[in-house]
Every structure is written in structure tokens, then in C-alpha cells.
CSV table of N, CA and C and ligand atoms in Angstrom, one decimal:
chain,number,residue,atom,x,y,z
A,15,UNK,N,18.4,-7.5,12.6
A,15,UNK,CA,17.6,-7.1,11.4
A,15,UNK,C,17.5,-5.6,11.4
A,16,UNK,N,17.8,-5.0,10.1
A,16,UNK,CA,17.7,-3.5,10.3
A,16,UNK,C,16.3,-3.2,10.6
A,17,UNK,N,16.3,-1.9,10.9
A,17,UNK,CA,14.4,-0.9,10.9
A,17,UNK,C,13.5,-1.1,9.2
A,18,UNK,N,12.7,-1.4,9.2
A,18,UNK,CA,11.7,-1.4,7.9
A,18,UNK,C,10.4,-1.0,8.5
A,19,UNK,N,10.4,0.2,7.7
A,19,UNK,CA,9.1,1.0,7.5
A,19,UNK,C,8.4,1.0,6.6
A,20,UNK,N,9.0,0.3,5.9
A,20,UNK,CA,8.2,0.7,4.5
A,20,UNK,C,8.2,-0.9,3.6
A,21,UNK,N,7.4,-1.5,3.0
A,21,UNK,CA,7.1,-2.3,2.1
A,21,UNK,C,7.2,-2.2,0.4
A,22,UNK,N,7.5,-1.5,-0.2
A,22,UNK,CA,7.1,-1.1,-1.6
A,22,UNK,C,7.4,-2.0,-2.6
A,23,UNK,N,5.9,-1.7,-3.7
A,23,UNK,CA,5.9,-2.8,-4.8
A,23,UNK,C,7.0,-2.3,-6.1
A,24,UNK,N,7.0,-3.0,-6.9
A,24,UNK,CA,7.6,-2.6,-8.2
A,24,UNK,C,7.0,-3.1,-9.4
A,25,UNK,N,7.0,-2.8,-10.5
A,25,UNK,CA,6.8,-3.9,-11.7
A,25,UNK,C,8.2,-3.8,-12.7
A,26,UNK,N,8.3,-4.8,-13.3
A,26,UNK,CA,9.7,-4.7,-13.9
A,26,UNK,C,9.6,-4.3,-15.2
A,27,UNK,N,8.6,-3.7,-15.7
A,27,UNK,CA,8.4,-2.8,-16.4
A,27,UNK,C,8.7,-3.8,-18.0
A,28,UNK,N,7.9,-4.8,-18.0
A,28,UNK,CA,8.2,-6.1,-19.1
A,28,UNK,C,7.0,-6.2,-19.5
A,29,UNK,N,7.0,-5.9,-20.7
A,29,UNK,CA,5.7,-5.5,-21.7
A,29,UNK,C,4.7,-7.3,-21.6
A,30,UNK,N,3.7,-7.2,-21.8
A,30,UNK,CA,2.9,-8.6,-22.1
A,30,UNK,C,3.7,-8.8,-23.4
A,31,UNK,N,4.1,-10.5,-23.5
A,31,UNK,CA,4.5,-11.1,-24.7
A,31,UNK,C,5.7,-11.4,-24.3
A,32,UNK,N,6.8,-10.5,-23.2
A,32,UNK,CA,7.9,-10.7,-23.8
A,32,UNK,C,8.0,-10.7,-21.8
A,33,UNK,N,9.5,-11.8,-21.3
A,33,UNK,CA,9.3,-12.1,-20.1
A,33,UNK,C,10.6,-11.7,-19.2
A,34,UNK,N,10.6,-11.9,-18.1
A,34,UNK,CA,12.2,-11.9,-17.7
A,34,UNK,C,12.4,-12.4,-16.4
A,35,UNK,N,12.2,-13.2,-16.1
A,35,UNK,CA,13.0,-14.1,-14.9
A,35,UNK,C,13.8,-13.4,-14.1
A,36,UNK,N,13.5,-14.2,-13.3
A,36,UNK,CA,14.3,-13.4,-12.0
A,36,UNK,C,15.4,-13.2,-12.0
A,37,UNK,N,16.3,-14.8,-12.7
A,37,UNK,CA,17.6,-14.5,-13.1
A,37,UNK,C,18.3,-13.8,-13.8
A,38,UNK,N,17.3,-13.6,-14.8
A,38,UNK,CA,17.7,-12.3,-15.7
A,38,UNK,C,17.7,-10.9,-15.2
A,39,UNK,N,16.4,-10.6,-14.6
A,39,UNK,CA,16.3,-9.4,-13.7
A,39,UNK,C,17.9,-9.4,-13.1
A,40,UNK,N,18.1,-10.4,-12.4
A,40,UNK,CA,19.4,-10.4,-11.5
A,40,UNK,C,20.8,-10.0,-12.2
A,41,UNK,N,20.6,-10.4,-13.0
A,41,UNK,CA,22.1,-10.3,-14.7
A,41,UNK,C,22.2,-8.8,-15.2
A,42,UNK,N,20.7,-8.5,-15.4
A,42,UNK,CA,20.2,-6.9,-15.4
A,42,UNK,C,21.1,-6.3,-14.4
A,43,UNK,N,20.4,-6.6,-13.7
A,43,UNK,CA,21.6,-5.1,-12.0
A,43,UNK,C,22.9,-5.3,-12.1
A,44,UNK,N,23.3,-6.4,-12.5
A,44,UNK,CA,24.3,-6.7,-11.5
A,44,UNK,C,25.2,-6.0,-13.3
A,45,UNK,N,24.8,-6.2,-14.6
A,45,UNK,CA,25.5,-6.3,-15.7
A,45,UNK,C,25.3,-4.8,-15.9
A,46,UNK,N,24.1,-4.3,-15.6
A,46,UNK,CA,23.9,-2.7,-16.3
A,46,UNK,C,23.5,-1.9,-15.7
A,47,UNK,N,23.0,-2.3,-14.3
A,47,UNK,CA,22.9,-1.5,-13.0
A,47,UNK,C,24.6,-1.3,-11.8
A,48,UNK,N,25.3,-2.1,-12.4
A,48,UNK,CA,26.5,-2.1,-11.8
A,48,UNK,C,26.3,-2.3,-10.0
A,49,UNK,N,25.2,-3.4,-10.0
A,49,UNK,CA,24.5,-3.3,-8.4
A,49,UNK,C,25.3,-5.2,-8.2
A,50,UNK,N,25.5,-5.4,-6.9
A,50,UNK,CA,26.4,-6.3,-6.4
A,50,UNK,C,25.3,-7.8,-6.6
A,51,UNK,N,24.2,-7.4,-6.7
A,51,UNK,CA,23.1,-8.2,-6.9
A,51,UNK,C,21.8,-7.5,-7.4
A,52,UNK,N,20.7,-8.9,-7.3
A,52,UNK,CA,19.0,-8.0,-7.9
A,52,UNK,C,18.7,-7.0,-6.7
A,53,UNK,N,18.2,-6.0,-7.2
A,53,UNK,CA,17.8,-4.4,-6.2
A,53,UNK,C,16.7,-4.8,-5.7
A,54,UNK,N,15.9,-6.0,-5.9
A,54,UNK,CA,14.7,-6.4,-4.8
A,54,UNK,C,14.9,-7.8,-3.7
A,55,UNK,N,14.0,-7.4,-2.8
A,55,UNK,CA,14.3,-8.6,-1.9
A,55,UNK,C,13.1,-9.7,-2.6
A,56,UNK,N,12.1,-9.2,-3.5
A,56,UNK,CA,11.2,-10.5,-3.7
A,56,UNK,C,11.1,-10.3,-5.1
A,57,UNK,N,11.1,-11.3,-5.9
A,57,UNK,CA,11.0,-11.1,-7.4
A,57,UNK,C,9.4,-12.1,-7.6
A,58,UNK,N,8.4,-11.8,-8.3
A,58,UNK,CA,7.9,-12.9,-8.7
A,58,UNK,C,7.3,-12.9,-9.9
A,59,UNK,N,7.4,-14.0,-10.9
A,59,UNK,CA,7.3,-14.1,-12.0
A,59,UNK,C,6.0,-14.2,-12.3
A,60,UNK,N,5.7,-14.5,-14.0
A,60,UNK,CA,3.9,-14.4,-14.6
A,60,UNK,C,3.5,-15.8,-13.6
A,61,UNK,N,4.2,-16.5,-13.3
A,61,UNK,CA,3.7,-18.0,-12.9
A,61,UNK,C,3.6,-18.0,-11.4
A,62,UNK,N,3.7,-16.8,-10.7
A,62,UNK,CA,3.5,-16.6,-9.6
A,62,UNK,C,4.4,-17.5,-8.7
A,63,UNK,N,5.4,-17.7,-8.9
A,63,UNK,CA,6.7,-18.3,-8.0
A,63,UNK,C,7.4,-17.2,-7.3
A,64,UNK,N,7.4,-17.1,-6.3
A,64,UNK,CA,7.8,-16.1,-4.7
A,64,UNK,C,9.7,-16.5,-4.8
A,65,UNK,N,10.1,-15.6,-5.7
A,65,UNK,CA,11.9,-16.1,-6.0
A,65,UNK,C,12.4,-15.0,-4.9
A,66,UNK,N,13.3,-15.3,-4.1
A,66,UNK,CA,14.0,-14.8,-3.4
A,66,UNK,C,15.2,-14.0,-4.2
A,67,UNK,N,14.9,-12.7,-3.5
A,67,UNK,CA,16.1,-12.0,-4.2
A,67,UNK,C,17.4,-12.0,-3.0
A,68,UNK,N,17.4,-10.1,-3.0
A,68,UNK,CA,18.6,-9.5,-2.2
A,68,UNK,C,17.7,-10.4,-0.6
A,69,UNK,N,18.8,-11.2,0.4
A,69,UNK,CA,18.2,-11.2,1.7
A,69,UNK,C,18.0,-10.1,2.3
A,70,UNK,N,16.9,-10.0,3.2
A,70,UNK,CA,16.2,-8.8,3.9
A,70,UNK,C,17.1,-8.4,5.1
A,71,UNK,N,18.1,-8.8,5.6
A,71,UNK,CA,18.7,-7.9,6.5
A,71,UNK,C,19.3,-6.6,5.7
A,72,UNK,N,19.8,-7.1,3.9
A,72,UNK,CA,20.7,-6.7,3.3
A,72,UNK,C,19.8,-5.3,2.8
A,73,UNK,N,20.3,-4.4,2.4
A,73,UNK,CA,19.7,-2.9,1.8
A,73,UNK,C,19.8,-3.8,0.5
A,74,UNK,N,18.3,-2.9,-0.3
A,74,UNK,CA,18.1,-3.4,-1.2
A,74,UNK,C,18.6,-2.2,-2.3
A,75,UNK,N,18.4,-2.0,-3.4
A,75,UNK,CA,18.5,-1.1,-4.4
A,75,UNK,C,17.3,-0.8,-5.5
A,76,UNK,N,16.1,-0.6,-5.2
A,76,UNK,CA,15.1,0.2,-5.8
A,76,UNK,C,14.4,0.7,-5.9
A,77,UNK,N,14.3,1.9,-5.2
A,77,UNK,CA,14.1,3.2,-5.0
A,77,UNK,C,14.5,4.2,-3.8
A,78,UNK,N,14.9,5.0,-4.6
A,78,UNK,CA,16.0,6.0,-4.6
A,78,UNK,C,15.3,6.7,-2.8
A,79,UNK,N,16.2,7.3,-2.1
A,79,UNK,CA,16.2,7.6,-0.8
A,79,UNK,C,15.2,6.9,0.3
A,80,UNK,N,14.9,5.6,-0.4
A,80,UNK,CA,14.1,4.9,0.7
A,80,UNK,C,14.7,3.3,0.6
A,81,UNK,N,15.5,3.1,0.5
A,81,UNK,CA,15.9,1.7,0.6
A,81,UNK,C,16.8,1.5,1.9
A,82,UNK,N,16.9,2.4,2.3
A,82,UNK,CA,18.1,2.0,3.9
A,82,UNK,C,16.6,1.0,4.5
A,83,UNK,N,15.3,1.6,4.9
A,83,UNK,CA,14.3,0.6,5.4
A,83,UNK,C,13.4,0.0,4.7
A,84,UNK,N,13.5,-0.2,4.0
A,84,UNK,CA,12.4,-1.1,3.0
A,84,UNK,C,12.9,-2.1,2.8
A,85,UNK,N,11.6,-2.9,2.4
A,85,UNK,CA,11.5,-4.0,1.7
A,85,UNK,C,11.4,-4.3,0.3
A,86,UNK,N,11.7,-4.2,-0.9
A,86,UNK,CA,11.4,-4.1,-2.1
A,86,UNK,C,11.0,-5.3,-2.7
A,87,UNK,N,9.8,-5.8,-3.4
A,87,UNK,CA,9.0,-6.5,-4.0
A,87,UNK,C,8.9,-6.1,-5.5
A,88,UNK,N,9.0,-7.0,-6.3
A,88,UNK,CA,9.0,-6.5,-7.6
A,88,UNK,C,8.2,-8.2,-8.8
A,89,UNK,N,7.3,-7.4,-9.4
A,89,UNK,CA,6.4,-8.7,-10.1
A,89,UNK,C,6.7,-8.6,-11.3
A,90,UNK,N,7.2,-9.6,-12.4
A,90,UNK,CA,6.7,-9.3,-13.9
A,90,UNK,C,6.0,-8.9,-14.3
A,91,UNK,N,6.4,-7.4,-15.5
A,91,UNK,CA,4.6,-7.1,-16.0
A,91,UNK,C,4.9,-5.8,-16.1
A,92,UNK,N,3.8,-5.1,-16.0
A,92,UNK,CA,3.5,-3.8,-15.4
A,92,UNK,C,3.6,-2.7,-16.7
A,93,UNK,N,3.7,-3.7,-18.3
A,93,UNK,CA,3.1,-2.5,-19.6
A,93,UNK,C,2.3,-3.6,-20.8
A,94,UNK,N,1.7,-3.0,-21.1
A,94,UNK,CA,0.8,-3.9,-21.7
A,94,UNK,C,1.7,-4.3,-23.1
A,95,UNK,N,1.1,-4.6,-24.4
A,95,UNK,CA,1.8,-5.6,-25.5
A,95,UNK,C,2.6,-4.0,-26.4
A,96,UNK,N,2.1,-2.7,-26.2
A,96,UNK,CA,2.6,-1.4,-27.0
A,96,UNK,C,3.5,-0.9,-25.9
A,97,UNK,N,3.6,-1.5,-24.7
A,97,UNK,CA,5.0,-0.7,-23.8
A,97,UNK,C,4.0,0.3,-23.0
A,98,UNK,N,2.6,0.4,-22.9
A,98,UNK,CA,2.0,1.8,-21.8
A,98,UNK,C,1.8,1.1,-20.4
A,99,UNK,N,1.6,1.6,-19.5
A,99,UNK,CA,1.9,1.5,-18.2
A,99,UNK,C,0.4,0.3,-18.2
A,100,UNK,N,0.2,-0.9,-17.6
A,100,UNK,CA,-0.9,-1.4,-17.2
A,100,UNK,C,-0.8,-2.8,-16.2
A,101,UNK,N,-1.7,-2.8,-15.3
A,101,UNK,CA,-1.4,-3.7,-14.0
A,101,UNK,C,-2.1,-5.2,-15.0
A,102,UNK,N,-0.8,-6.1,-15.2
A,102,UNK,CA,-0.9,-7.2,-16.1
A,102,UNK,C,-0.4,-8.2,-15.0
A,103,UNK,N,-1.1,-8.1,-13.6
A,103,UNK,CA,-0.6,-9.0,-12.6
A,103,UNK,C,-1.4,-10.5,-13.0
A,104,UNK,N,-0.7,-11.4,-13.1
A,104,UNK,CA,-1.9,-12.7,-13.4
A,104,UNK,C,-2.3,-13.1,-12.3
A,105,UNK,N,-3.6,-14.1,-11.6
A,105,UNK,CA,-4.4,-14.7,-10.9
A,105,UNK,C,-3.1,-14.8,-9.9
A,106,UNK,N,-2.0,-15.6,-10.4
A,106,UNK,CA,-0.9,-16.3,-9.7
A,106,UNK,C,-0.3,-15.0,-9.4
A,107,UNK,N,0.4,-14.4,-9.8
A,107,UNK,CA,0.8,-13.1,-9.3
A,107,UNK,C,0.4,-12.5,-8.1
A,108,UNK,N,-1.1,-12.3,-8.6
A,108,UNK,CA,-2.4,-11.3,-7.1
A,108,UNK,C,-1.8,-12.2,-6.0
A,109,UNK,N,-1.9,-14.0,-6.1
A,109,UNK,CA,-2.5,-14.8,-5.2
A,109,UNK,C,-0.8,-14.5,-4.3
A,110,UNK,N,-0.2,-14.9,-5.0
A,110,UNK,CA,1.4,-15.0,-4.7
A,110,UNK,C,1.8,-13.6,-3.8
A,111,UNK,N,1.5,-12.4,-4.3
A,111,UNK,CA,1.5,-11.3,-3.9
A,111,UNK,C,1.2,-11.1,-2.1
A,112,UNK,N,-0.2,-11.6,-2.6
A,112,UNK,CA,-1.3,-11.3,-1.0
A,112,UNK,C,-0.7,-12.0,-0.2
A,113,UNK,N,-0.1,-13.5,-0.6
A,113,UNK,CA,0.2,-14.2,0.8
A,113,UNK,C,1.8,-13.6,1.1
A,114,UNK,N,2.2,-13.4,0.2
A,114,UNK,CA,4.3,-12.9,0.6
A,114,UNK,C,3.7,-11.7,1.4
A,115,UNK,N,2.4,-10.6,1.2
A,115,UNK,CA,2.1,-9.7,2.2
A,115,UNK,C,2.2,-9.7,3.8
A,116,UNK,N,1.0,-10.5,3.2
A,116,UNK,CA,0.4,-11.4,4.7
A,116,UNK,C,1.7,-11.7,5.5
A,117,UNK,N,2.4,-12.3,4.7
A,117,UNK,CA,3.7,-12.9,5.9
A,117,UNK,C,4.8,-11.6,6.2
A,118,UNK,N,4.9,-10.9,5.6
A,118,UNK,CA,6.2,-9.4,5.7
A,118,UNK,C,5.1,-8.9,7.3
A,119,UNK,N,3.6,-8.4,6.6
A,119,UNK,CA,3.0,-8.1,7.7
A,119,UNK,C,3.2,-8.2,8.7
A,120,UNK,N,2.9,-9.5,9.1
A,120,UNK,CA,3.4,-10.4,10.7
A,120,UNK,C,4.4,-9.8,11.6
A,121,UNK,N,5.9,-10.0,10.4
A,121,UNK,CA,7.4,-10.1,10.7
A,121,UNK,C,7.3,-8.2,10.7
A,122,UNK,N,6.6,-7.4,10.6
A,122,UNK,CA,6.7,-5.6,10.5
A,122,UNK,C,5.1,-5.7,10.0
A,123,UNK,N,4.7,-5.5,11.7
A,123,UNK,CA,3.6,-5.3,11.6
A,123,UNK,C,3.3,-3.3,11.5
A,124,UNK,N,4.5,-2.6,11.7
A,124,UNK,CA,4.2,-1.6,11.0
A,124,UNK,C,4.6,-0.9,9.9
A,125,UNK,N,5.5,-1.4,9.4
A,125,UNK,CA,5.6,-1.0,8.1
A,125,UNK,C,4.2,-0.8,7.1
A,126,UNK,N,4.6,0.5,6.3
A,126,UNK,CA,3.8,0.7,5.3
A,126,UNK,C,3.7,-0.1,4.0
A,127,UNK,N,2.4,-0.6,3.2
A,127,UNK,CA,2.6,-1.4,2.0
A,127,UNK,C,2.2,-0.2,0.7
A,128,UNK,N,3.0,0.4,0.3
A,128,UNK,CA,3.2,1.2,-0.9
A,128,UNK,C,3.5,0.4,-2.1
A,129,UNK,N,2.9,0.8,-3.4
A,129,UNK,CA,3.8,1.2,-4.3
A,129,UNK,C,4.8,2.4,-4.9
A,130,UNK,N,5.8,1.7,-5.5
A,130,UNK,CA,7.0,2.7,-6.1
A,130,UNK,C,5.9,4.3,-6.1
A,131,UNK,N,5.2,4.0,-7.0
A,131,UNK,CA,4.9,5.6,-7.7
A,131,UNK,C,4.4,6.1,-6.2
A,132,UNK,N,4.2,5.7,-5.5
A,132,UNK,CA,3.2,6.9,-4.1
A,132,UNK,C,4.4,7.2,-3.6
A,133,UNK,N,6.2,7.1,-3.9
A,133,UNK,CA,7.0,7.6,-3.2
A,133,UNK,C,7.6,9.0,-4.5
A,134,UNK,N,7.7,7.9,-5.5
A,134,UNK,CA,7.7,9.3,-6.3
A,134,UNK,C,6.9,9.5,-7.8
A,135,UNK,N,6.3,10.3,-8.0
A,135,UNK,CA,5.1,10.1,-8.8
A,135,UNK,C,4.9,10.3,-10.0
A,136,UNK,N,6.9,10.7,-10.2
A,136,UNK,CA,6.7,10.3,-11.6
A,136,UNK,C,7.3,9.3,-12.2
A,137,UNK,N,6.9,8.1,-11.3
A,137,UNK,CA,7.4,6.9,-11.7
A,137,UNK,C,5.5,6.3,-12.0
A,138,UNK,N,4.9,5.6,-12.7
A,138,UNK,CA,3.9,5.1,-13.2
A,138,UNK,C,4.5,3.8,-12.2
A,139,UNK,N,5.2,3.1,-12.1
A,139,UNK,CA,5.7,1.8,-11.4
A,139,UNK,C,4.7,1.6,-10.3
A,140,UNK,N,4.2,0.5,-9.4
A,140,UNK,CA,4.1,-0.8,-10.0
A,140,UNK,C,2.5,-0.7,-11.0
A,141,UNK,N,2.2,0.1,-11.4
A,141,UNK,CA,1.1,0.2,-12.3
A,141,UNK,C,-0.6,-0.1,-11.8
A,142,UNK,N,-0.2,0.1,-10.6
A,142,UNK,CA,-1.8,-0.3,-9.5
A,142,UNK,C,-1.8,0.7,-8.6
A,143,UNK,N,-3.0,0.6,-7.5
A,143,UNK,CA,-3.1,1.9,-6.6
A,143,UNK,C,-2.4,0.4,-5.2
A,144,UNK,N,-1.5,0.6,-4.9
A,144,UNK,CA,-1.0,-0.5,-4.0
A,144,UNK,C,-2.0,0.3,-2.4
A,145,UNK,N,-2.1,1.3,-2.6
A,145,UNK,CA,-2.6,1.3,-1.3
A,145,UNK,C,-3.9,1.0,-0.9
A,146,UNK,N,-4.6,1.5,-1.7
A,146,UNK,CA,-6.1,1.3,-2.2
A,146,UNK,C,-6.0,-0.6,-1.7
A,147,UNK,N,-5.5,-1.0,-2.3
A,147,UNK,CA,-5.3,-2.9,-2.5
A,147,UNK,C,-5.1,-3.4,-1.5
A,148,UNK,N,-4.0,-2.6,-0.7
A,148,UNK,CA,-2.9,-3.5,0.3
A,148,UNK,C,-3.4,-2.7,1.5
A,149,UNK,N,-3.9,-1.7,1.8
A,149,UNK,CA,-3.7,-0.8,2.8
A,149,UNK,C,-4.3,-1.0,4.1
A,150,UNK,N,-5.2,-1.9,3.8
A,150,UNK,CA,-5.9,-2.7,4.7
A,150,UNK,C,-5.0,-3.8,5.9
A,151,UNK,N,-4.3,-4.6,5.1
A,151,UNK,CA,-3.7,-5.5,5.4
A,151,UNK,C,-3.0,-5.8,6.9
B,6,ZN,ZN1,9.5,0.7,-9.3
């Protein structure tokens, strides 16, 4: 297993109303990101289903000079029904979220739990204060 330092969230940047599955996400990279696969290792939908993406030995693809050790996590959501940046995580999302933590935790108990935007800040991405939330953990 390579080195992971880092944990970071994403949102997939999918307005409320309108949705996108993991498989789609996946069709996305691979069709218009020109990526071999989905650029996260965890996808999870409004329904809070924990979909397996890229496997974790594998480098993932999303975000830019930190992906040789990270983990990438990415939830549906993250702009409200006009397209502006808003944390639209549902109950099942939060719940889905905290426990896929809990378990990465364990397995890298030092890696950091970031979101996208605390690496670079002019990304709004994943639309929450992840550290504030997770930092504890
Ligand atoms: Zn992001």
C-alpha cells in the first residue's frame, strides 16, 4: 500500500434537483477528463450508498499535486438549486460519510481529514469547513 497522508473531501459540484451517480461521475473522467477511471476512491450518492471508486493502492486523480498520497472522497451535491456553492449533504450522506471516516481512520491513523478547498482555496469544493467537522476524528 502506498504512503497516505492526507484524506480529502470533494463535492461533485451537482446543483440540488439534478443528480449524478457514481457511474456517471465515472463516464465523466474517463469520457471528458480523459482519466483511465473515476479520480476518487469513494463516491457517495444523495442516498448515502458508500460506491467504490479508483482502489486505494491506485493514485487517484482529484486534486492537483496531492494525489500521489491521498485518499479522495467525493459526495453528490455541493451547489444549491441556482448553481452557488452550498453543503447539501443529506442525513444519509453526513451518516455514510462519518462511518467510511471512522474506518480510513483506523487503516491511516495519521493521515489528515481535509477538504479540497483547505489545499487550494480557490476551489469553494467540498462546500463545508471539513476540518472544523472531521478534525477531531
Ligand atoms: Zn474538489
Amino acid at each position: 500500500m502506498r504512503t497516505v497522508t492526507l484524506i480529502i473531501i470533494h463535492c461533485s459540484a451537482t446543483p440540488e434537483g439534478k443528480f449524478l451517480s457514481a457511474e456517471a461521475c465515472r463516464q465523466d473522467h474517463i469520457q471528458h477528463r480523459g482519466f483511465r477511471d473515476i479520480g476518487y476512491h469513494f463516491y457517495i450518492p444523495r442516498d448515502g450508498e458508500i460506491c467504490q471508486g479508483r482502489p486505494l493502492e491506485k493514485v487517484g486523480a482529484h486534486c492537483r499535486d496531492h494525489n500521489t498520497h491521498s485518499i479522495g472522497i467525493c459526495y453528490e451535491g455541493g451547489l444549491d438549486i441556482a448553481g452557488r456553492p452550498q453543503d447539501t449533504r443529506t442525513l444519509a450522506q453526513r451518516g455514510s460519510l462519518l462511518a467510511l471516516l471512522r474506518e480510513l481512520r483506523k487503516r491511516f491513523p495519521k493521515a489528515l481529514i481535509v477538504g479540497h478547498h483547505d489545499l487550494n482555496p480557490m476551489k469553494e469544493c467540498p462546500c463545508f469547513n471539513c476540518i472544523k467537522e472531521y478534525g477531531e476524528l
